[in-house]
Amino acid sequence: MKLHRFDDASQFYERVKDYLLSQEALHSLLLGICNTLIHNPQFYDCQPYLATVEMDGKIVAVAMRTPPRRLILSKIEDFAAVEAFAQDLHSHHEQLPGVSGLAAEALAFAQAWQAIANQSYKLEMQLRIHQLNKVQPIPSSSGDLRLASEDDYLLLVDWYKAFAIEAFGFVEGNEERKVKHYLSQRSLYLWQDQVPVSMALSRVLTPNSGSIGPVYTPPEYRRKGYATSCVAALSQTLLDQGCRSCFLFTDLANPTSNHIYKTIGYERVGDWNDYCFT
């Protein structure tokens, strides 16, 4: 078993793409980060951590980190790789705020990191990964989906901050840059019912797949079906653009979102957990 680190995102992706694409839904977050690192590296401030663990020339695990964010793990074929990643990060004096990954993988790393770095861990968020291949017909709310524009910039920044506080309990501080980037990529959409009432981000990950999220509806516009209609229409837009599948994450603490996405046609493919280190 051998750990390999990569300094070049393109070389890293060439090495890991077959492994990640073999289970696109489970690896949608990693694929999205690879895409950004290759095509828009200025989006991140620091050099990323990109690594594989291989056995007999075959990848058994992939890890990525874009500081100051958490470490992100792929599906792991041999859990001895968890120890290898933890030892490597600790030997390079990496300060980790946490780890994200499939439930078993994330917990295994959190336990390994606690043993090596003497940092305790806490389960911060339980998420579920969903996949859609066909949009199911649903009653549509009043309004229409539209591409967000520069005129929506200030509104979108406010909504991104509100989403961050609601989802994570804090504002990252880079919402302005995020919104500018996503507007330039034509990735942000709004559901408009005379005024904007819901927001969703879409990204094409590979020629075969796209992802949706975050999705945010201000409190005053909730329980009117706007988010459901927004996600359904945006999912269909991605399929019409050539994607075979769409992926999204839901918070298991929010049963409403898990239910409404199921009615659209999203099905569970895996559970994903976020741990923080203290």
PDB file of C-alpha atoms in Angstrom:
ATOM      1  CA  MET A   1       0.000   0.000   0.000  1.00  0.00           C
ATOM      2  CA  LYS A   2       1.438   3.342  -1.068  1.00  0.00           C
ATOM      3  CA  LEU A   3       0.263   6.940  -0.700  1.00  0.00           C
ATOM      4  CA  HIS A   4       0.763   9.348  -3.613  1.00  0.00           C
ATOM      5  CA  ARG A   5       0.421  13.138  -3.363  1.00  0.00           C
ATOM      6  CA  PHE A   6      -0.203  15.381  -6.351  1.00  0.00           C
ATOM      7  CA  ASP A   7       0.637  19.046  -6.869  1.00  0.00           C
ATOM      8  CA  ASP A   8      -1.087  19.353 -10.244  1.00  0.00           C
ATOM      9  CA  ALA A   9      -4.894  19.080 -10.333  1.00  0.00           C
ATOM     10  CA  SER A  10      -5.014  17.937 -13.961  1.00  0.00           C
ATOM     11  CA  GLN A  11      -2.540  15.118 -13.326  1.00  0.00           C
ATOM     12  CA  PHE A  12      -4.461  14.160 -10.198  1.00  0.00           C
ATOM     13  CA  TYR A  13      -7.755  14.011 -12.087  1.00  0.00           C
ATOM     14  CA  GLU A  14      -6.262  11.909 -14.867  1.00  0.00           C
ATOM     15  CA  ARG A  15      -5.172   9.418 -12.231  1.00  0.00           C
ATOM     16  CA  VAL A  16      -8.407   9.307 -10.205  1.00  0.00           C
ATOM     17  CA  LYS A  17     -11.137   9.931 -12.780  1.00  0.00           C
ATOM     18  CA  ASP A  18     -11.878   6.291 -13.581  1.00  0.00           C
ATOM     19  CA  TYR A  19     -12.109   5.479  -9.888  1.00  0.00           C
ATOM     20  CA  LEU A  20     -14.370   8.454  -9.156  1.00  0.00           C
ATOM     21  CA  LEU A  21     -16.526   7.979 -12.247  1.00  0.00           C
ATOM     22  CA  SER A  22     -17.133   4.328 -11.403  1.00  0.00           C
ATOM     23  CA  GLN A  23     -19.575   5.625  -8.760  1.00  0.00           C
ATOM     24  CA  GLU A  24     -20.391   9.151  -9.878  1.00  0.00           C
ATOM     25  CA  ALA A  25     -23.189   9.780  -7.404  1.00  0.00           C
ATOM     26  CA  LEU A  26     -21.066   8.936  -4.367  1.00  0.00           C
ATOM     27  CA  HIS A  27     -18.204  11.033  -5.718  1.00  0.00           C
ATOM     28  CA  SER A  28     -20.154  14.022  -7.044  1.00  0.00           C
ATOM     29  CA  LEU A  29     -18.601  16.414  -4.518  1.00  0.00           C
ATOM     30  CA  LEU A  30     -15.055  15.308  -5.362  1.00  0.00           C
ATOM     31  CA  LEU A  31     -15.757  15.508  -9.095  1.00  0.00           C
ATOM     32  CA  GLY A  32     -17.081  19.036  -8.691  1.00  0.00           C
ATOM     33  CA  ILE A  33     -13.978  20.151  -6.803  1.00  0.00           C
ATOM     34  CA  CYS A  34     -11.726  18.574  -9.446  1.00  0.00           C
ATOM     35  CA  ASN A  35     -13.607  20.479 -12.131  1.00  0.00           C
ATOM     36  CA  THR A  36     -13.151  23.780 -10.296  1.00  0.00           C
ATOM     37  CA  LEU A  37      -9.465  23.162  -9.535  1.00  0.00           C
ATOM     38  CA  ILE A  38      -8.746  22.491 -13.206  1.00  0.00           C
ATOM     39  CA  HIS A  39     -10.865  25.185 -14.839  1.00  0.00           C
ATOM     40  CA  ASN A  40     -11.032  27.890 -12.146  1.00  0.00           C
ATOM     41  CA  PRO A  41      -8.079  27.368  -9.769  1.00  0.00           C
ATOM     42  CA  GLN A  42      -8.291  30.976  -8.564  1.00  0.00           C
ATOM     43  CA  PHE A  43     -11.545  30.030  -6.809  1.00  0.00           C
ATOM     44  CA  TYR A  44      -9.443  28.570  -3.980  1.00  0.00           C
ATOM     45  CA  ASP A  45      -6.896  30.569  -1.997  1.00  0.00           C
ATOM     46  CA  CYS A  46      -4.474  27.817  -0.974  1.00  0.00           C
ATOM     47  CA  GLN A  47      -2.698  24.849  -2.496  1.00  0.00           C
ATOM     48  CA  PRO A  48      -5.018  21.833  -2.244  1.00  0.00           C
ATOM     49  CA  TYR A  49      -4.197  18.480  -0.700  1.00  0.00           C
ATOM     50  CA  LEU A  50      -4.679  15.819  -3.383  1.00  0.00           C
ATOM     51  CA  ALA A  51      -3.779  12.226  -2.607  1.00  0.00           C
ATOM     52  CA  THR A  52      -4.448   8.601  -3.442  1.00  0.00           C
ATOM     53  CA  VAL A  53      -3.684   5.368  -1.683  1.00  0.00           C
ATOM     54  CA  GLU A  54      -2.894   2.541  -4.078  1.00  0.00           C
ATOM     55  CA  MET A  55      -2.282  -1.160  -3.795  1.00  0.00           C
ATOM     56  CA  ASP A  56      -0.600  -3.109  -6.607  1.00  0.00           C
ATOM     57  CA  GLY A  57      -1.102  -0.106  -8.870  1.00  0.00           C
ATOM     58  CA  LYS A  58      -4.849   0.138  -8.190  1.00  0.00           C
ATOM     59  CA  ILE A  59      -6.491   3.025  -6.350  1.00  0.00           C
ATOM     60  CA  VAL A  60      -8.228   2.016  -3.137  1.00  0.00           C
ATOM     61  CA  ALA A  61      -8.938   5.525  -1.771  1.00  0.00           C
ATOM     62  CA  VAL A  62      -8.861   9.202  -2.756  1.00  0.00           C
ATOM     63  CA  ALA A  63      -8.617  12.240  -0.480  1.00  0.00           C
ATOM     64  CA  MET A  64      -8.922  15.947  -1.262  1.00  0.00           C
ATOM     65  CA  ARG A  65      -8.797  19.149   0.724  1.00  0.00           C
ATOM     66  CA  THR A  66      -9.040  22.798  -0.254  1.00  0.00           C
ATOM     67  CA  PRO A  67      -7.855  24.693   2.859  1.00  0.00           C
ATOM     68  CA  PRO A  68      -9.309  25.915   5.132  1.00  0.00           C
ATOM     69  CA  ARG A  69     -12.101  23.408   4.505  1.00  0.00           C
ATOM     70  CA  ARG A  70     -12.479  19.829   5.720  1.00  0.00           C
ATOM     71  CA  LEU A  71     -10.774  16.799   4.258  1.00  0.00           C
ATOM     72  CA  ILE A  72     -13.045  14.993   1.777  1.00  0.00           C
ATOM     73  CA  LEU A  73     -12.832  11.249   1.251  1.00  0.00           C
ATOM     74  CA  SER A  74     -13.923   9.005  -1.599  1.00  0.00           C
ATOM     75  CA  LYS A  75     -15.467   5.596  -1.134  1.00  0.00           C
ATOM     76  CA  ILE A  76     -12.662   3.501   0.340  1.00  0.00           C
ATOM     77  CA  GLU A  77     -11.938  -0.040  -0.814  1.00  0.00           C
ATOM     78  CA  ASP A  78      -9.371  -0.814   1.898  1.00  0.00           C
ATOM     79  CA  PHE A  79      -9.767   0.968   5.223  1.00  0.00           C
ATOM     80  CA  ALA A  80      -6.061   0.726   5.957  1.00  0.00           C
ATOM     81  CA  ALA A  81      -5.916   3.738   3.618  1.00  0.00           C
ATOM     82  CA  VAL A  82      -7.575   5.838   6.322  1.00  0.00           C
ATOM     83  CA  GLU A  83      -4.542   5.417   8.564  1.00  0.00           C
ATOM     84  CA  ALA A  84      -2.233   6.275   5.656  1.00  0.00           C
ATOM     85  CA  PHE A  85      -4.035   9.562   4.978  1.00  0.00           C
ATOM     86  CA  ALA A  86      -4.113  10.474   8.666  1.00  0.00           C
ATOM     87  CA  GLN A  87      -0.404   9.753   9.130  1.00  0.00           C
ATOM     88  CA  ASP A  88       0.516  11.712   6.009  1.00  0.00           C
ATOM     89  CA  LEU A  89      -1.517  14.769   6.972  1.00  0.00           C
ATOM     90  CA  HIS A  90      -0.224  14.730  10.529  1.00  0.00           C
ATOM     91  CA  SER A  91       3.393  14.364   9.411  1.00  0.00           C
ATOM     92  CA  HIS A  92       2.986  17.518   7.300  1.00  0.00           C
ATOM     93  CA  HIS A  93       1.534  19.390  10.315  1.00  0.00           C
ATOM     94  CA  GLU A  94      -1.834  19.869   8.630  1.00  0.00           C
ATOM     95  CA  GLN A  95      -4.457  21.512  10.839  1.00  0.00           C
ATOM     96  CA  LEU A  96      -7.753  19.849   9.993  1.00  0.00           C
ATOM     97  CA  PRO A  97     -11.100  21.386  10.954  1.00  0.00           C
ATOM     98  CA  GLY A  98     -12.901  18.144  10.132  1.00  0.00           C
ATOM     99  CA  VAL A  99     -13.646  15.419   7.614  1.00  0.00           C
ATOM    100  CA  SER A 100     -16.479  14.728   5.166  1.00  0.00           C
ATOM    101  CA  GLY A 101     -17.252  11.432   3.528  1.00  0.00           C
ATOM    102  CA  LEU A 102     -19.528   8.438   3.304  1.00  0.00           C
ATOM    103  CA  ALA A 103     -20.713   7.477   6.777  1.00  0.00           C
ATOM    104  CA  ALA A 104     -18.290   4.611   7.459  1.00  0.00           C
ATOM    105  CA  GLU A 105     -15.331   6.319   5.796  1.00  0.00           C
ATOM    106  CA  ALA A 106     -15.779   9.627   7.629  1.00  0.00           C
ATOM    107  CA  LEU A 107     -16.132   7.943  11.013  1.00  0.00           C
ATOM    108  CA  ALA A 108     -13.062   5.763  10.415  1.00  0.00           C
ATOM    109  CA  PHE A 109     -10.948   8.812   9.595  1.00  0.00           C
ATOM    110  CA  ALA A 110     -12.294  10.776  12.567  1.00  0.00           C
ATOM    111  CA  GLN A 111     -11.284   7.926  14.867  1.00  0.00           C
ATOM    112  CA  ALA A 112      -7.843   7.622  13.256  1.00  0.00           C
ATOM    113  CA  TRP A 113      -7.270  11.378  13.496  1.00  0.00           C
ATOM    114  CA  GLN A 114      -8.267  11.396  17.150  1.00  0.00           C
ATOM    115  CA  ALA A 115      -5.704   8.686  17.872  1.00  0.00           C
ATOM    116  CA  ILE A 116      -2.909  10.384  15.909  1.00  0.00           C
ATOM    117  CA  ALA A 117      -3.541  14.096  16.493  1.00  0.00           C
ATOM    118  CA  ASN A 118      -5.226  13.860  19.898  1.00  0.00           C
ATOM    119  CA  GLN A 119      -8.215  15.855  18.644  1.00  0.00           C
ATOM    120  CA  SER A 120     -11.717  14.784  19.577  1.00  0.00           C
ATOM    121  CA  TYR A 121     -14.409  14.617  16.920  1.00  0.00           C
ATOM    122  CA  LYS A 122     -18.082  15.484  16.793  1.00  0.00           C
ATOM    123  CA  LEU A 123     -20.741  14.553  14.250  1.00  0.00           C
ATOM    124  CA  GLU A 124     -21.792  17.905  12.820  1.00  0.00           C
ATOM    125  CA  MET A 125     -24.147  17.028  10.000  1.00  0.00           C
ATOM    126  CA  GLN A 126     -25.755  13.913   8.526  1.00  0.00           C
ATOM    127  CA  LEU A 127     -26.480  14.187   4.829  1.00  0.00           C
ATOM    128  CA  ARG A 128     -27.930  11.933   2.152  1.00  0.00           C
ATOM    129  CA  ILE A 129     -26.845  11.712  -1.486  1.00  0.00           C
ATOM    130  CA  HIS A 130     -29.641  11.366  -4.039  1.00  0.00           C
ATOM    131  CA  GLN A 131     -29.673  10.607  -7.758  1.00  0.00           C
ATOM    132  CA  LEU A 132     -32.298  11.414 -10.386  1.00  0.00           C
ATOM    133  CA  ASN A 133     -32.457   9.990 -13.910  1.00  0.00           C
ATOM    134  CA  LYS A 134     -35.945  11.190 -14.854  1.00  0.00           C
ATOM    135  CA  VAL A 135     -38.062  14.030 -13.472  1.00  0.00           C
ATOM    136  CA  GLN A 136     -41.439  12.839 -12.240  1.00  0.00           C
ATOM    137  CA  PRO A 137     -44.465  15.011 -13.080  1.00  0.00           C
ATOM    138  CA  ILE A 138     -45.501  17.172 -10.130  1.00  0.00           C
ATOM    139  CA  PRO A 139     -47.907  20.089  -9.717  1.00  0.00           C
ATOM    140  CA  SER A 140     -45.913  23.240 -10.410  1.00  0.00           C
ATOM    141  CA  SER A 141     -46.037  26.322  -8.230  1.00  0.00           C
ATOM    142  CA  SER A 142     -46.860  29.649  -9.810  1.00  0.00           C
ATOM    143  CA  GLY A 143     -43.845  31.217 -11.438  1.00  0.00           C
ATOM    144  CA  ASP A 144     -40.996  30.140 -13.696  1.00  0.00           C
ATOM    145  CA  LEU A 145     -37.348  29.143 -13.564  1.00  0.00           C
ATOM    146  CA  ARG A 146     -34.905  31.713 -14.880  1.00  0.00           C
ATOM    147  CA  LEU A 147     -31.139  32.125 -15.064  1.00  0.00           C
ATOM    148  CA  ALA A 148     -29.848  34.598 -12.481  1.00  0.00           C
ATOM    149  CA  SER A 149     -28.123  37.727 -13.769  1.00  0.00           C
ATOM    150  CA  GLU A 150     -25.817  40.457 -12.501  1.00  0.00           C
ATOM    151  CA  ASP A 151     -28.924  42.407 -11.492  1.00  0.00           C
ATOM    152  CA  ASP A 152     -29.572  39.719  -8.866  1.00  0.00           C
ATOM    153  CA  TYR A 153     -26.082  39.932  -7.346  1.00  0.00           C
ATOM    154  CA  LEU A 154     -26.908  41.673  -4.055  1.00  0.00           C
ATOM    155  CA  LEU A 155     -29.961  39.489  -3.459  1.00  0.00           C
ATOM    156  CA  LEU A 156     -27.975  36.323  -4.128  1.00  0.00           C
ATOM    157  CA  VAL A 157     -25.186  37.353  -1.749  1.00  0.00           C
ATOM    158  CA  ASP A 158     -27.759  37.947   0.995  1.00  0.00           C
ATOM    159  CA  TRP A 159     -29.382  34.588   0.315  1.00  0.00           C
ATOM    160  CA  TYR A 160     -26.034  32.771   0.278  1.00  0.00           C
ATOM    161  CA  LYS A 161     -25.209  34.262   3.680  1.00  0.00           C
ATOM    162  CA  ALA A 162     -28.633  33.324   5.029  1.00  0.00           C
ATOM    163  CA  PHE A 163     -28.213  29.780   3.716  1.00  0.00           C
ATOM    164  CA  ALA A 164     -24.771  29.452   5.339  1.00  0.00           C
ATOM    165  CA  ILE A 165     -26.044  30.620   8.721  1.00  0.00           C
ATOM    166  CA  GLU A 166     -29.023  28.263   8.535  1.00  0.00           C
ATOM    167  CA  ALA A 167     -27.062  25.246   7.307  1.00  0.00           C
ATOM    168  CA  PHE A 168     -23.703  25.644   9.061  1.00  0.00           C
ATOM    169  CA  GLY A 169     -24.257  28.211  11.796  1.00  0.00           C
ATOM    170  CA  PHE A 170     -21.736  30.706  10.405  1.00  0.00           C
ATOM    171  CA  VAL A 171     -20.879  32.761   7.324  1.00  0.00           C
ATOM    172  CA  GLU A 172     -17.679  31.743   5.517  1.00  0.00           C
ATOM    173  CA  GLY A 173     -16.965  35.285   4.362  1.00  0.00           C
ATOM    174  CA  ASN A 174     -16.464  34.463   0.682  1.00  0.00           C
ATOM    175  CA  GLU A 175     -20.087  34.671  -0.423  1.00  0.00           C
ATOM    176  CA  GLU A 176     -19.460  37.670  -2.702  1.00  0.00           C
ATOM    177  CA  ARG A 177     -16.720  35.823  -4.562  1.00  0.00           C
ATOM    178  CA  LYS A 178     -18.819  32.669  -4.814  1.00  0.00           C
ATOM    179  CA  VAL A 179     -21.778  34.507  -6.302  1.00  0.00           C
ATOM    180  CA  LYS A 180     -19.596  36.369  -8.816  1.00  0.00           C
ATOM    181  CA  HIS A 181     -18.008  33.084  -9.866  1.00  0.00           C
ATOM    182  CA  TYR A 182     -21.306  31.238 -10.255  1.00  0.00           C
ATOM    183  CA  LEU A 183     -22.877  34.124 -12.158  1.00  0.00           C
ATOM    184  CA  SER A 184     -19.922  34.108 -14.553  1.00  0.00           C
ATOM    185  CA  GLN A 185     -20.428  30.360 -15.006  1.00  0.00           C
ATOM    186  CA  ARG A 186     -24.184  30.822 -15.628  1.00  0.00           C
ATOM    187  CA  SER A 187     -24.831  28.319 -12.844  1.00  0.00           C
ATOM    188  CA  LEU A 188     -27.245  30.178 -10.547  1.00  0.00           C
ATOM    189  CA  TYR A 189     -30.985  29.982 -11.122  1.00  0.00           C
ATOM    190  CA  LEU A 190     -33.992  31.611  -9.515  1.00  0.00           C
ATOM    191  CA  TRP A 191     -37.629  30.651  -9.287  1.00  0.00           C
ATOM    192  CA  GLN A 192     -39.498  33.841 -10.091  1.00  0.00           C
ATOM    193  CA  ASP A 193     -43.095  34.447  -9.007  1.00  0.00           C
ATOM    194  CA  GLN A 194     -43.293  38.160  -9.855  1.00  0.00           C
ATOM    195  CA  VAL A 195     -40.233  38.455  -7.592  1.00  0.00           C
ATOM    196  CA  PRO A 196     -37.413  35.948  -6.915  1.00  0.00           C
ATOM    197  CA  VAL A 197     -38.619  33.446  -4.310  1.00  0.00           C
ATOM    198  CA  SER A 198     -36.112  30.560  -4.416  1.00  0.00           C
ATOM    199  CA  MET A 199     -32.494  29.974  -5.480  1.00  0.00           C
ATOM    200  CA  ALA A 200     -30.604  26.917  -6.716  1.00  0.00           C
ATOM    201  CA  LEU A 201     -27.096  26.306  -8.000  1.00  0.00           C
ATOM    202  CA  SER A 202     -26.422  23.808 -10.774  1.00  0.00           C
ATOM    203  CA  ARG A 203     -23.113  22.437 -11.998  1.00  0.00           C
ATOM    204  CA  VAL A 204     -22.253  20.076 -14.829  1.00  0.00           C
ATOM    205  CA  LEU A 205     -19.743  17.660 -13.308  1.00  0.00           C
ATOM    206  CA  THR A 206     -19.002  15.376 -16.257  1.00  0.00           C
ATOM    207  CA  PRO A 207     -20.480  14.857 -19.732  1.00  0.00           C
ATOM    208  CA  ASN A 208     -22.944  12.476 -18.055  1.00  0.00           C
ATOM    209  CA  SER A 209     -23.905  14.171 -14.820  1.00  0.00           C
ATOM    210  CA  GLY A 210     -24.737  17.379 -13.016  1.00  0.00           C
ATOM    211  CA  SER A 211     -25.385  18.432  -9.445  1.00  0.00           C
ATOM    212  CA  ILE A 212     -27.821  20.779  -7.747  1.00  0.00           C
ATOM    213  CA  GLY A 213     -27.223  22.623  -4.507  1.00  0.00           C
ATOM    214  CA  PRO A 214     -27.363  24.611  -2.460  1.00  0.00           C
ATOM    215  CA  VAL A 215     -31.083  25.287  -2.676  1.00  0.00           C
ATOM    216  CA  TYR A 216     -32.441  28.148  -0.601  1.00  0.00           C
ATOM    217  CA  THR A 217     -35.867  29.685  -0.091  1.00  0.00           C
ATOM    218  CA  PRO A 218     -36.281  32.626   2.328  1.00  0.00           C
ATOM    219  CA  PRO A 219     -38.633  31.885   5.256  1.00  0.00           C
ATOM    220  CA  GLU A 220     -41.357  34.210   3.973  1.00  0.00           C
ATOM    221  CA  TYR A 221     -41.666  32.198   0.753  1.00  0.00           C
ATOM    222  CA  ARG A 222     -41.593  28.692   2.220  1.00  0.00           C
ATOM    223  CA  ARG A 223     -44.344  26.052   2.220  1.00  0.00           C
ATOM    224  CA  LYS A 224     -45.565  27.205  -1.174  1.00  0.00           C
ATOM    225  CA  GLY A 225     -43.771  24.593  -3.267  1.00  0.00           C
ATOM    226  CA  TYR A 226     -41.276  27.034  -4.760  1.00  0.00           C
ATOM    227  CA  ALA A 227     -38.154  24.985  -3.945  1.00  0.00           C
ATOM    228  CA  THR A 228     -39.773  21.819  -5.287  1.00  0.00           C
ATOM    229  CA  SER A 229     -40.686  23.509  -8.559  1.00  0.00           C
ATOM    230  CA  CYS A 230     -37.272  25.150  -8.795  1.00  0.00           C
ATOM    231  CA  VAL A 231     -35.368  21.877  -8.320  1.00  0.00           C
ATOM    232  CA  ALA A 232     -37.679  19.937 -10.640  1.00  0.00           C
ATOM    233  CA  ALA A 233     -37.312  22.503 -13.430  1.00  0.00           C
ATOM    234  CA  LEU A 234     -33.560  22.820 -12.946  1.00  0.00           C
ATOM    235  CA  SER A 235     -33.132  19.036 -12.914  1.00  0.00           C
ATOM    236  CA  GLN A 236     -34.993  18.849 -16.209  1.00  0.00           C
ATOM    237  CA  THR A 237     -32.796  21.633 -17.589  1.00  0.00           C
ATOM    238  CA  LEU A 238     -29.672  19.606 -16.771  1.00  0.00           C
ATOM    239  CA  LEU A 239     -31.156  16.497 -18.392  1.00  0.00           C
ATOM    240  CA  ASP A 240     -32.106  18.526 -21.463  1.00  0.00           C
ATOM    241  CA  GLN A 241     -28.499  19.742 -21.660  1.00  0.00           C
ATOM    242  CA  GLY A 242     -27.309  16.144 -21.979  1.00  0.00           C
ATOM    243  CA  CYS A 243     -26.831  14.956 -18.406  1.00  0.00           C
ATOM    244  CA  ARG A 244     -28.004  11.411 -17.773  1.00  0.00           C
ATOM    245  CA  SER A 245     -28.179  11.901 -14.014  1.00  0.00           C
ATOM    246  CA  CYS A 246     -28.508  14.691 -11.460  1.00  0.00           C
ATOM    247  CA  PHE A 247     -27.218  14.511  -7.898  1.00  0.00           C
ATOM    248  CA  LEU A 248     -27.993  16.456  -4.756  1.00  0.00           C
ATOM    249  CA  PHE A 249     -27.357  16.339  -1.011  1.00  0.00           C
ATOM    250  CA  THR A 250     -30.051  16.710   1.634  1.00  0.00           C
ATOM    251  CA  ASP A 251     -29.774  17.298   5.364  1.00  0.00           C
ATOM    252  CA  LEU A 252     -31.305  14.344   7.232  1.00  0.00           C
ATOM    253  CA  ALA A 253     -32.382  16.782   9.941  1.00  0.00           C
ATOM    254  CA  ASN A 254     -34.772  18.309   7.390  1.00  0.00           C
ATOM    255  CA  PRO A 255     -37.367  15.614   6.557  1.00  0.00           C
ATOM    256  CA  THR A 256     -39.328  18.039   4.380  1.00  0.00           C
ATOM    257  CA  SER A 257     -36.563  18.419   1.795  1.00  0.00           C
ATOM    258  CA  ASN A 258     -35.940  14.667   1.757  1.00  0.00           C
ATOM    259  CA  HIS A 259     -39.616  14.067   1.010  1.00  0.00           C
ATOM    260  CA  ILE A 260     -40.065  16.702  -1.681  1.00  0.00           C
ATOM    261  CA  TYR A 261     -36.997  15.626  -3.641  1.00  0.00           C
ATOM    262  CA  LYS A 262     -38.250  12.038  -3.573  1.00  0.00           C
ATOM    263  CA  THR A 263     -41.495  13.162  -5.227  1.00  0.00           C
ATOM    264  CA  ILE A 264     -39.452  14.760  -8.028  1.00  0.00           C
ATOM    265  CA  GLY A 265     -37.663  11.475  -8.701  1.00  0.00           C
ATOM    266  CA  TYR A 266     -34.524  11.626  -6.557  1.00  0.00           C
ATOM    267  CA  GLU A 267     -33.521   8.317  -4.961  1.00  0.00           C
ATOM    268  CA  ARG A 268     -31.093   7.627  -2.127  1.00  0.00           C
ATOM    269  CA  VAL A 269     -27.667   6.323  -3.119  1.00  0.00           C
ATOM    270  CA  GLY A 270     -25.679   6.845   0.089  1.00  0.00           C
ATOM    271  CA  ASP A 271     -25.303   8.613   3.414  1.00  0.00           C
ATOM    272  CA  TRP A 272     -22.632  11.246   3.937  1.00  0.00           C
ATOM    273  CA  ASN A 273     -21.446  12.662   7.264  1.00  0.00           C
ATOM    274  CA  ASP A 274     -19.524  15.755   8.309  1.00  0.00           C
ATOM    275  CA  TYR A 275     -17.350  15.618  11.434  1.00  0.00           C
ATOM    276  CA  CYS A 276     -15.588  18.535  13.090  1.00  0.00           C
ATOM    277  CA  PHE A 277     -12.394  18.237  15.156  1.00  0.00           C
ATOM    278  CA  THR A 278     -11.789  20.062  18.417  1.00  0.00           C
TER     279      THR A 278
END
